[in-house]
């Protein structure tokens, strides 16, 4: 699953760079950032419902959307914009994901940097919380972290 997230992050950084969206200063890049909560492949319906309920209860959360493995695959394929999908990636090995939106960037930052999410992260069925980078510096730092050998 780490390879899939590395590929997704590479696509995001490439798209930002190609579109010249990275500004010279360090302002917020995204007005409505998205938290992605990746589920384990073994997560069942009960665990998924518990995770959704916990996410909805987090402070500042306005929307929680569930994506099936097929929908996650389709998003990645769309993000590649016509480039070939690696052969080892198919809908069956893509994770189920919750996309979480907050009232604003301040609520998102409070959720990312605070302790309120700890209980949701510890729930059975949660693999990882992935917060979207908000500034150029964050995006570049994450890109540097993902260039380690696999």
JSON list of C-alpha atoms in Angstrom, two decimals:
[
{"chain": "A", "resi": 1, "resn": "UNK", "atom": "CA", "xyz": [0.00, 0.00, 0.00]},
{"chain": "A", "resi": 2, "resn": "UNK", "atom": "CA", "xyz": [2.98, 2.32, 0.62]},
{"chain": "A", "resi": 3, "resn": "UNK", "atom": "CA", "xyz": [3.92, 2.07, -3.06]},
{"chain": "A", "resi": 4, "resn": "UNK", "atom": "CA", "xyz": [0.43, 3.18, -4.06]},
{"chain": "A", "resi": 5, "resn": "UNK", "atom": "CA", "xyz": [0.60, 6.22, -1.76]},
{"chain": "A", "resi": 6, "resn": "UNK", "atom": "CA", "xyz": [4.10, 7.05, -3.07]},
{"chain": "A", "resi": 7, "resn": "UNK", "atom": "CA", "xyz": [2.77, 6.92, -6.61]},
{"chain": "A", "resi": 8, "resn": "UNK", "atom": "CA", "xyz": [-0.19, 9.12, -5.68]},
{"chain": "A", "resi": 9, "resn": "UNK", "atom": "CA", "xyz": [2.09, 11.68, -3.96]},
{"chain": "A", "resi": 10, "resn": "UNK", "atom": "CA", "xyz": [4.40, 11.71, -7.00]},
{"chain": "A", "resi": 11, "resn": "UNK", "atom": "CA", "xyz": [1.43, 12.47, -9.24]},
{"chain": "A", "resi": 12, "resn": "UNK", "atom": "CA", "xyz": [0.34, 15.35, -6.98]},
{"chain": "A", "resi": 13, "resn": "UNK", "atom": "CA", "xyz": [3.81, 16.92, -6.86]},
{"chain": "A", "resi": 14, "resn": "UNK", "atom": "CA", "xyz": [4.24, 16.51, -10.62]},
{"chain": "A", "resi": 15, "resn": "UNK", "atom": "CA", "xyz": [0.87, 18.09, -11.31]},
{"chain": "A", "resi": 16, "resn": "UNK", "atom": "CA", "xyz": [1.58, 21.02, -9.00]},
{"chain": "A", "resi": 17, "resn": "UNK", "atom": "CA", "xyz": [4.98, 21.60, -10.57]},
{"chain": "A", "resi": 18, "resn": "UNK", "atom": "CA", "xyz": [3.76, 21.20, -14.14]},
{"chain": "A", "resi": 19, "resn": "UNK", "atom": "CA", "xyz": [0.92, 23.64, -13.62]},
{"chain": "A", "resi": 20, "resn": "UNK", "atom": "CA", "xyz": [3.19, 26.20, -11.94]},
{"chain": "A", "resi": 21, "resn": "UNK", "atom": "CA", "xyz": [0.89, 26.22, -8.93]},
{"chain": "A", "resi": 22, "resn": "UNK", "atom": "CA", "xyz": [3.74, 26.31, -6.44]},
{"chain": "A", "resi": 23, "resn": "UNK", "atom": "CA", "xyz": [4.12, 29.96, -5.47]},
{"chain": "A", "resi": 24, "resn": "UNK", "atom": "CA", "xyz": [7.35, 31.72, -4.55]},
{"chain": "A", "resi": 25, "resn": "UNK", "atom": "CA", "xyz": [6.07, 32.46, -1.02]},
{"chain": "A", "resi": 26, "resn": "UNK", "atom": "CA", "xyz": [4.49, 29.89, 1.28]},
{"chain": "A", "resi": 27, "resn": "UNK", "atom": "CA", "xyz": [0.76, 30.65, 1.32]},
{"chain": "A", "resi": 28, "resn": "UNK", "atom": "CA", "xyz": [-1.93, 28.03, 1.69]},
{"chain": "A", "resi": 29, "resn": "UNK", "atom": "CA", "xyz": [-2.19, 26.08, -1.58]},
{"chain": "A", "resi": 30, "resn": "UNK", "atom": "CA", "xyz": [-5.59, 24.52, -0.99]},
{"chain": "A", "resi": 31, "resn": "UNK", "atom": "CA", "xyz": [-8.59, 26.29, 0.47]},
{"chain": "A", "resi": 32, "resn": "UNK", "atom": "CA", "xyz": [-10.54, 23.09, 1.17]},
{"chain": "A", "resi": 33, "resn": "UNK", "atom": "CA", "xyz": [-7.95, 20.40, 2.04]},
{"chain": "A", "resi": 34, "resn": "UNK", "atom": "CA", "xyz": [-8.92, 16.75, 2.29]},
{"chain": "A", "resi": 35, "resn": "UNK", "atom": "CA", "xyz": [-7.89, 14.24, 4.92]},
{"chain": "A", "resi": 36, "resn": "UNK", "atom": "CA", "xyz": [-7.77, 10.69, 3.55]},
{"chain": "A", "resi": 37, "resn": "UNK", "atom": "CA", "xyz": [-8.24, 7.83, 5.97]},
{"chain": "A", "resi": 38, "resn": "UNK", "atom": "CA", "xyz": [-6.98, 4.57, 4.49]},
{"chain": "A", "resi": 39, "resn": "UNK", "atom": "CA", "xyz": [-8.58, 1.37, 5.76]},
{"chain": "A", "resi": 40, "resn": "UNK", "atom": "CA", "xyz": [-6.87, -1.97, 6.14]},
{"chain": "A", "resi": 41, "resn": "UNK", "atom": "CA", "xyz": [-7.79, -4.60, 3.55]},
{"chain": "A", "resi": 42, "resn": "UNK", "atom": "CA", "xyz": [-9.31, -6.67, 6.35]},
{"chain": "A", "resi": 43, "resn": "UNK", "atom": "CA", "xyz": [-11.67, -3.89, 7.54]},
{"chain": "A", "resi": 44, "resn": "UNK", "atom": "CA", "xyz": [-15.23, -5.20, 7.71]},
{"chain": "A", "resi": 45, "resn": "UNK", "atom": "CA", "xyz": [-18.57, -3.37, 7.50]},
{"chain": "A", "resi": 46, "resn": "UNK", "atom": "CA", "xyz": [-18.84, -3.00, 11.29]},
{"chain": "A", "resi": 47, "resn": "UNK", "atom": "CA", "xyz": [-15.35, -1.48, 11.55]},
{"chain": "A", "resi": 48, "resn": "UNK", "atom": "CA", "xyz": [-16.06, 0.81, 8.59]},
{"chain": "A", "resi": 49, "resn": "UNK", "atom": "CA", "xyz": [-19.25, 2.08, 10.26]},
{"chain": "A", "resi": 50, "resn": "UNK", "atom": "CA", "xyz": [-17.39, 2.68, 13.54]},
{"chain": "A", "resi": 51, "resn": "UNK", "atom": "CA", "xyz": [-14.64, 4.58, 11.72]},
{"chain": "A", "resi": 52, "resn": "UNK", "atom": "CA", "xyz": [-17.15, 6.73, 9.86]},
{"chain": "A", "resi": 53, "resn": "UNK", "atom": "CA", "xyz": [-18.97, 7.58, 13.10]},
{"chain": "A", "resi": 54, "resn": "UNK", "atom": "CA", "xyz": [-15.69, 8.52, 14.80]},
{"chain": "A", "resi": 55, "resn": "UNK", "atom": "CA", "xyz": [-14.63, 10.70, 11.85]},
{"chain": "A", "resi": 56, "resn": "UNK", "atom": "CA", "xyz": [-17.96, 12.54, 11.81]},
{"chain": "A", "resi": 57, "resn": "UNK", "atom": "CA", "xyz": [-17.52, 13.28, 15.53]},
{"chain": "A", "resi": 58, "resn": "UNK", "atom": "CA", "xyz": [-14.14, 14.97, 15.09]},
{"chain": "A", "resi": 59, "resn": "UNK", "atom": "CA", "xyz": [-14.20, 18.74, 15.67]},
{"chain": "A", "resi": 60, "resn": "UNK", "atom": "CA", "xyz": [-14.63, 20.85, 12.53]},
{"chain": "A", "resi": 61, "resn": "UNK", "atom": "CA", "xyz": [-15.57, 17.93, 10.26]},
{"chain": "A", "resi": 62, "resn": "UNK", "atom": "CA", "xyz": [-18.30, 18.85, 7.77]},
{"chain": "A", "resi": 63, "resn": "UNK", "atom": "CA", "xyz": [-18.25, 15.96, 5.30]},
{"chain": "A", "resi": 64, "resn": "UNK", "atom": "CA", "xyz": [-17.16, 12.32, 5.33]},
{"chain": "A", "resi": 65, "resn": "UNK", "atom": "CA", "xyz": [-17.26, 10.42, 2.02]},
{"chain": "A", "resi": 66, "resn": "UNK", "atom": "CA", "xyz": [-16.56, 6.70, 1.66]},
{"chain": "A", "resi": 67, "resn": "UNK", "atom": "CA", "xyz": [-14.68, 5.48, -1.43]},
{"chain": "A", "resi": 68, "resn": "UNK", "atom": "CA", "xyz": [-14.63, 1.83, -2.43]},
{"chain": "A", "resi": 69, "resn": "UNK", "atom": "CA", "xyz": [-11.47, 0.20, -3.72]},
{"chain": "A", "resi": 70, "resn": "UNK", "atom": "CA", "xyz": [-12.79, 0.65, -7.27]},
{"chain": "A", "resi": 71, "resn": "UNK", "atom": "CA", "xyz": [-13.43, 4.37, -6.70]},
{"chain": "A", "resi": 72, "resn": "UNK", "atom": "CA", "xyz": [-9.94, 4.80, -5.22]},
{"chain": "A", "resi": 73, "resn": "UNK", "atom": "CA", "xyz": [-8.50, 3.06, -8.28]},
{"chain": "A", "resi": 74, "resn": "UNK", "atom": "CA", "xyz": [-10.54, 5.30, -10.62]},
{"chain": "A", "resi": 75, "resn": "UNK", "atom": "CA", "xyz": [-9.27, 8.42, -8.79]},
{"chain": "A", "resi": 76, "resn": "UNK", "atom": "CA", "xyz": [-5.67, 7.31, -9.17]},
{"chain": "A", "resi": 77, "resn": "UNK", "atom": "CA", "xyz": [-6.22, 6.51, -12.85]},
{"chain": "A", "resi": 78, "resn": "UNK", "atom": "CA", "xyz": [-7.77, 9.97, -13.39]},
{"chain": "A", "resi": 79, "resn": "UNK", "atom": "CA", "xyz": [-4.82, 11.56, -11.55]},
{"chain": "A", "resi": 80, "resn": "UNK", "atom": "CA", "xyz": [-2.42, 9.92, -13.97]},
{"chain": "A", "resi": 81, "resn": "UNK", "atom": "CA", "xyz": [-4.18, 11.74, -16.83]},
{"chain": "A", "resi": 82, "resn": "UNK", "atom": "CA", "xyz": [-3.64, 9.26, -19.63]},
{"chain": "A", "resi": 83, "resn": "UNK", "atom": "CA", "xyz": [-0.31, 7.89, -18.45]},
{"chain": "A", "resi": 84, "resn": "UNK", "atom": "CA", "xyz": [-0.28, 4.12, -18.17]},
{"chain": "A", "resi": 85, "resn": "UNK", "atom": "CA", "xyz": [-1.34, 2.58, -14.88]},
{"chain": "A", "resi": 86, "resn": "UNK", "atom": "CA", "xyz": [1.39, 0.31, -13.46]},
{"chain": "A", "resi": 87, "resn": "UNK", "atom": "CA", "xyz": [0.50, -3.35, -14.04]},
{"chain": "A", "resi": 88, "resn": "UNK", "atom": "CA", "xyz": [0.73, -4.26, -10.35]},
{"chain": "A", "resi": 89, "resn": "UNK", "atom": "CA", "xyz": [-2.05, -1.81, -9.41]},
{"chain": "A", "resi": 90, "resn": "UNK", "atom": "CA", "xyz": [-5.62, -2.94, -9.84]},
{"chain": "A", "resi": 91, "resn": "UNK", "atom": "CA", "xyz": [-8.90, -2.22, -8.03]},
{"chain": "A", "resi": 92, "resn": "UNK", "atom": "CA", "xyz": [-8.56, -5.34, -5.87]},
{"chain": "A", "resi": 93, "resn": "UNK", "atom": "CA", "xyz": [-5.37, -4.16, -4.20]},
{"chain": "A", "resi": 94, "resn": "UNK", "atom": "CA", "xyz": [-6.47, -0.56, -3.72]},
{"chain": "A", "resi": 95, "resn": "UNK", "atom": "CA", "xyz": [-7.61, 0.43, -0.23]},
{"chain": "A", "resi": 96, "resn": "UNK", "atom": "CA", "xyz": [-11.03, 1.63, 0.82]},
{"chain": "A", "resi": 97, "resn": "UNK", "atom": "CA", "xyz": [-10.79, 5.28, 1.86]},
{"chain": "A", "resi": 98, "resn": "UNK", "atom": "CA", "xyz": [-12.74, 7.91, 3.74]},
{"chain": "A", "resi": 99, "resn": "UNK", "atom": "CA", "xyz": [-12.29, 11.47, 2.48]},
{"chain": "A", "resi": 100, "resn": "UNK", "atom": "CA", "xyz": [-12.85, 13.99, 5.27]},
{"chain": "A", "resi": 101, "resn": "UNK", "atom": "CA", "xyz": [-13.49, 17.71, 4.81]},
{"chain": "A", "resi": 102, "resn": "UNK", "atom": "CA", "xyz": [-13.51, 20.39, 7.49]},
{"chain": "A", "resi": 103, "resn": "UNK", "atom": "CA", "xyz": [-15.10, 23.80, 7.88]},
{"chain": "A", "resi": 104, "resn": "UNK", "atom": "CA", "xyz": [-11.88, 25.59, 6.87]},
{"chain": "A", "resi": 105, "resn": "UNK", "atom": "CA", "xyz": [-8.08, 25.41, 6.83]},
{"chain": "A", "resi": 106, "resn": "UNK", "atom": "CA", "xyz": [-7.87, 26.36, 10.51]},
{"chain": "A", "resi": 107, "resn": "UNK", "atom": "CA", "xyz": [-10.11, 23.42, 11.50]},
{"chain": "A", "resi": 108, "resn": "UNK", "atom": "CA", "xyz": [-8.08, 21.12, 9.23]},
{"chain": "A", "resi": 109, "resn": "UNK", "atom": "CA", "xyz": [-4.82, 22.28, 10.80]},
{"chain": "A", "resi": 110, "resn": "UNK", "atom": "CA", "xyz": [-6.25, 21.85, 14.31]},
{"chain": "A", "resi": 111, "resn": "UNK", "atom": "CA", "xyz": [-7.31, 18.32, 13.41]},
{"chain": "A", "resi": 112, "resn": "UNK", "atom": "CA", "xyz": [-3.92, 17.52, 11.85]},
{"chain": "A", "resi": 113, "resn": "UNK", "atom": "CA", "xyz": [-1.85, 19.00, 14.68]},
{"chain": "A", "resi": 114, "resn": "UNK", "atom": "CA", "xyz": [-4.14, 18.24, 17.63]},
{"chain": "A", "resi": 115, "resn": "UNK", "atom": "CA", "xyz": [-4.84, 15.16, 19.68]},
{"chain": "A", "resi": 116, "resn": "UNK", "atom": "CA", "xyz": [-8.56, 14.77, 18.91]},
{"chain": "A", "resi": 117, "resn": "UNK", "atom": "CA", "xyz": [-7.92, 12.32, 16.09]},
{"chain": "A", "resi": 118, "resn": "UNK", "atom": "CA", "xyz": [-5.97, 9.81, 18.23]},
{"chain": "A", "resi": 119, "resn": "UNK", "atom": "CA", "xyz": [-9.01, 7.68, 19.11]},
{"chain": "A", "resi": 120, "resn": "UNK", "atom": "CA", "xyz": [-10.11, 7.47, 15.47]},
{"chain": "A", "resi": 121, "resn": "UNK", "atom": "CA", "xyz": [-6.61, 6.54, 14.35]},
{"chain": "A", "resi": 122, "resn": "UNK", "atom": "CA", "xyz": [-6.53, 3.71, 16.90]},
{"chain": "A", "resi": 123, "resn": "UNK", "atom": "CA", "xyz": [-9.78, 2.10, 15.72]},
{"chain": "A", "resi": 124, "resn": "UNK", "atom": "CA", "xyz": [-9.60, -1.41, 14.27]},
{"chain": "A", "resi": 125, "resn": "UNK", "atom": "CA", "xyz": [-9.65, -1.19, 10.49]},
{"chain": "A", "resi": 126, "resn": "UNK", "atom": "CA", "xyz": [-7.75, 2.11, 10.22]},
{"chain": "A", "resi": 127, "resn": "UNK", "atom": "CA", "xyz": [-4.47, 1.78, 8.37]},
{"chain": "A", "resi": 128, "resn": "UNK", "atom": "CA", "xyz": [-3.35, 5.40, 8.13]},
{"chain": "A", "resi": 129, "resn": "UNK", "atom": "CA", "xyz": [-4.47, 9.03, 8.24]},
{"chain": "A", "resi": 130, "resn": "UNK", "atom": "CA", "xyz": [-2.96, 11.04, 5.35]},
{"chain": "A", "resi": 131, "resn": "UNK", "atom": "CA", "xyz": [-3.25, 14.80, 5.57]},
{"chain": "A", "resi": 132, "resn": "UNK", "atom": "CA", "xyz": [-2.94, 16.84, 2.38]},
{"chain": "A", "resi": 133, "resn": "UNK", "atom": "CA", "xyz": [-0.03, 19.28, 2.45]},
{"chain": "A", "resi": 134, "resn": "UNK", "atom": "CA", "xyz": [-1.13, 22.89, 2.80]},
{"chain": "A", "resi": 135, "resn": "UNK", "atom": "CA", "xyz": [1.95, 24.81, 1.69]},
{"chain": "A", "resi": 136, "resn": "UNK", "atom": "CA", "xyz": [4.74, 24.47, -0.86]},
{"chain": "A", "resi": 137, "resn": "UNK", "atom": "CA", "xyz": [7.21, 23.72, 1.92]},
{"chain": "A", "resi": 138, "resn": "UNK", "atom": "CA", "xyz": [5.05, 20.85, 3.22]},
{"chain": "A", "resi": 139, "resn": "UNK", "atom": "CA", "xyz": [4.63, 19.40, -0.29]},
{"chain": "A", "resi": 140, "resn": "UNK", "atom": "CA", "xyz": [8.36, 19.55, -1.01]},
{"chain": "A", "resi": 141, "resn": "UNK", "atom": "CA", "xyz": [9.21, 18.07, 2.40]},
{"chain": "A", "resi": 142, "resn": "UNK", "atom": "CA", "xyz": [6.84, 15.15, 1.83]},
{"chain": "A", "resi": 143, "resn": "UNK", "atom": "CA", "xyz": [8.16, 14.62, -1.70]},
{"chain": "A", "resi": 144, "resn": "UNK", "atom": "CA", "xyz": [11.70, 14.43, -0.31]},
{"chain": "A", "resi": 145, "resn": "UNK", "atom": "CA", "xyz": [10.58, 11.88, 2.29]},
{"chain": "A", "resi": 146, "resn": "UNK", "atom": "CA", "xyz": [9.00, 9.67, -0.37]},
{"chain": "A", "resi": 147, "resn": "UNK", "atom": "CA", "xyz": [12.09, 9.49, -2.56]},
{"chain": "A", "resi": 148, "resn": "UNK", "atom": "CA", "xyz": [13.73, 6.94, -0.26]},
{"chain": "A", "resi": 149, "resn": "UNK", "atom": "CA", "xyz": [14.54, 3.61, -1.92]},
{"chain": "A", "resi": 150, "resn": "UNK", "atom": "CA", "xyz": [11.73, 1.06, -1.90]}
]
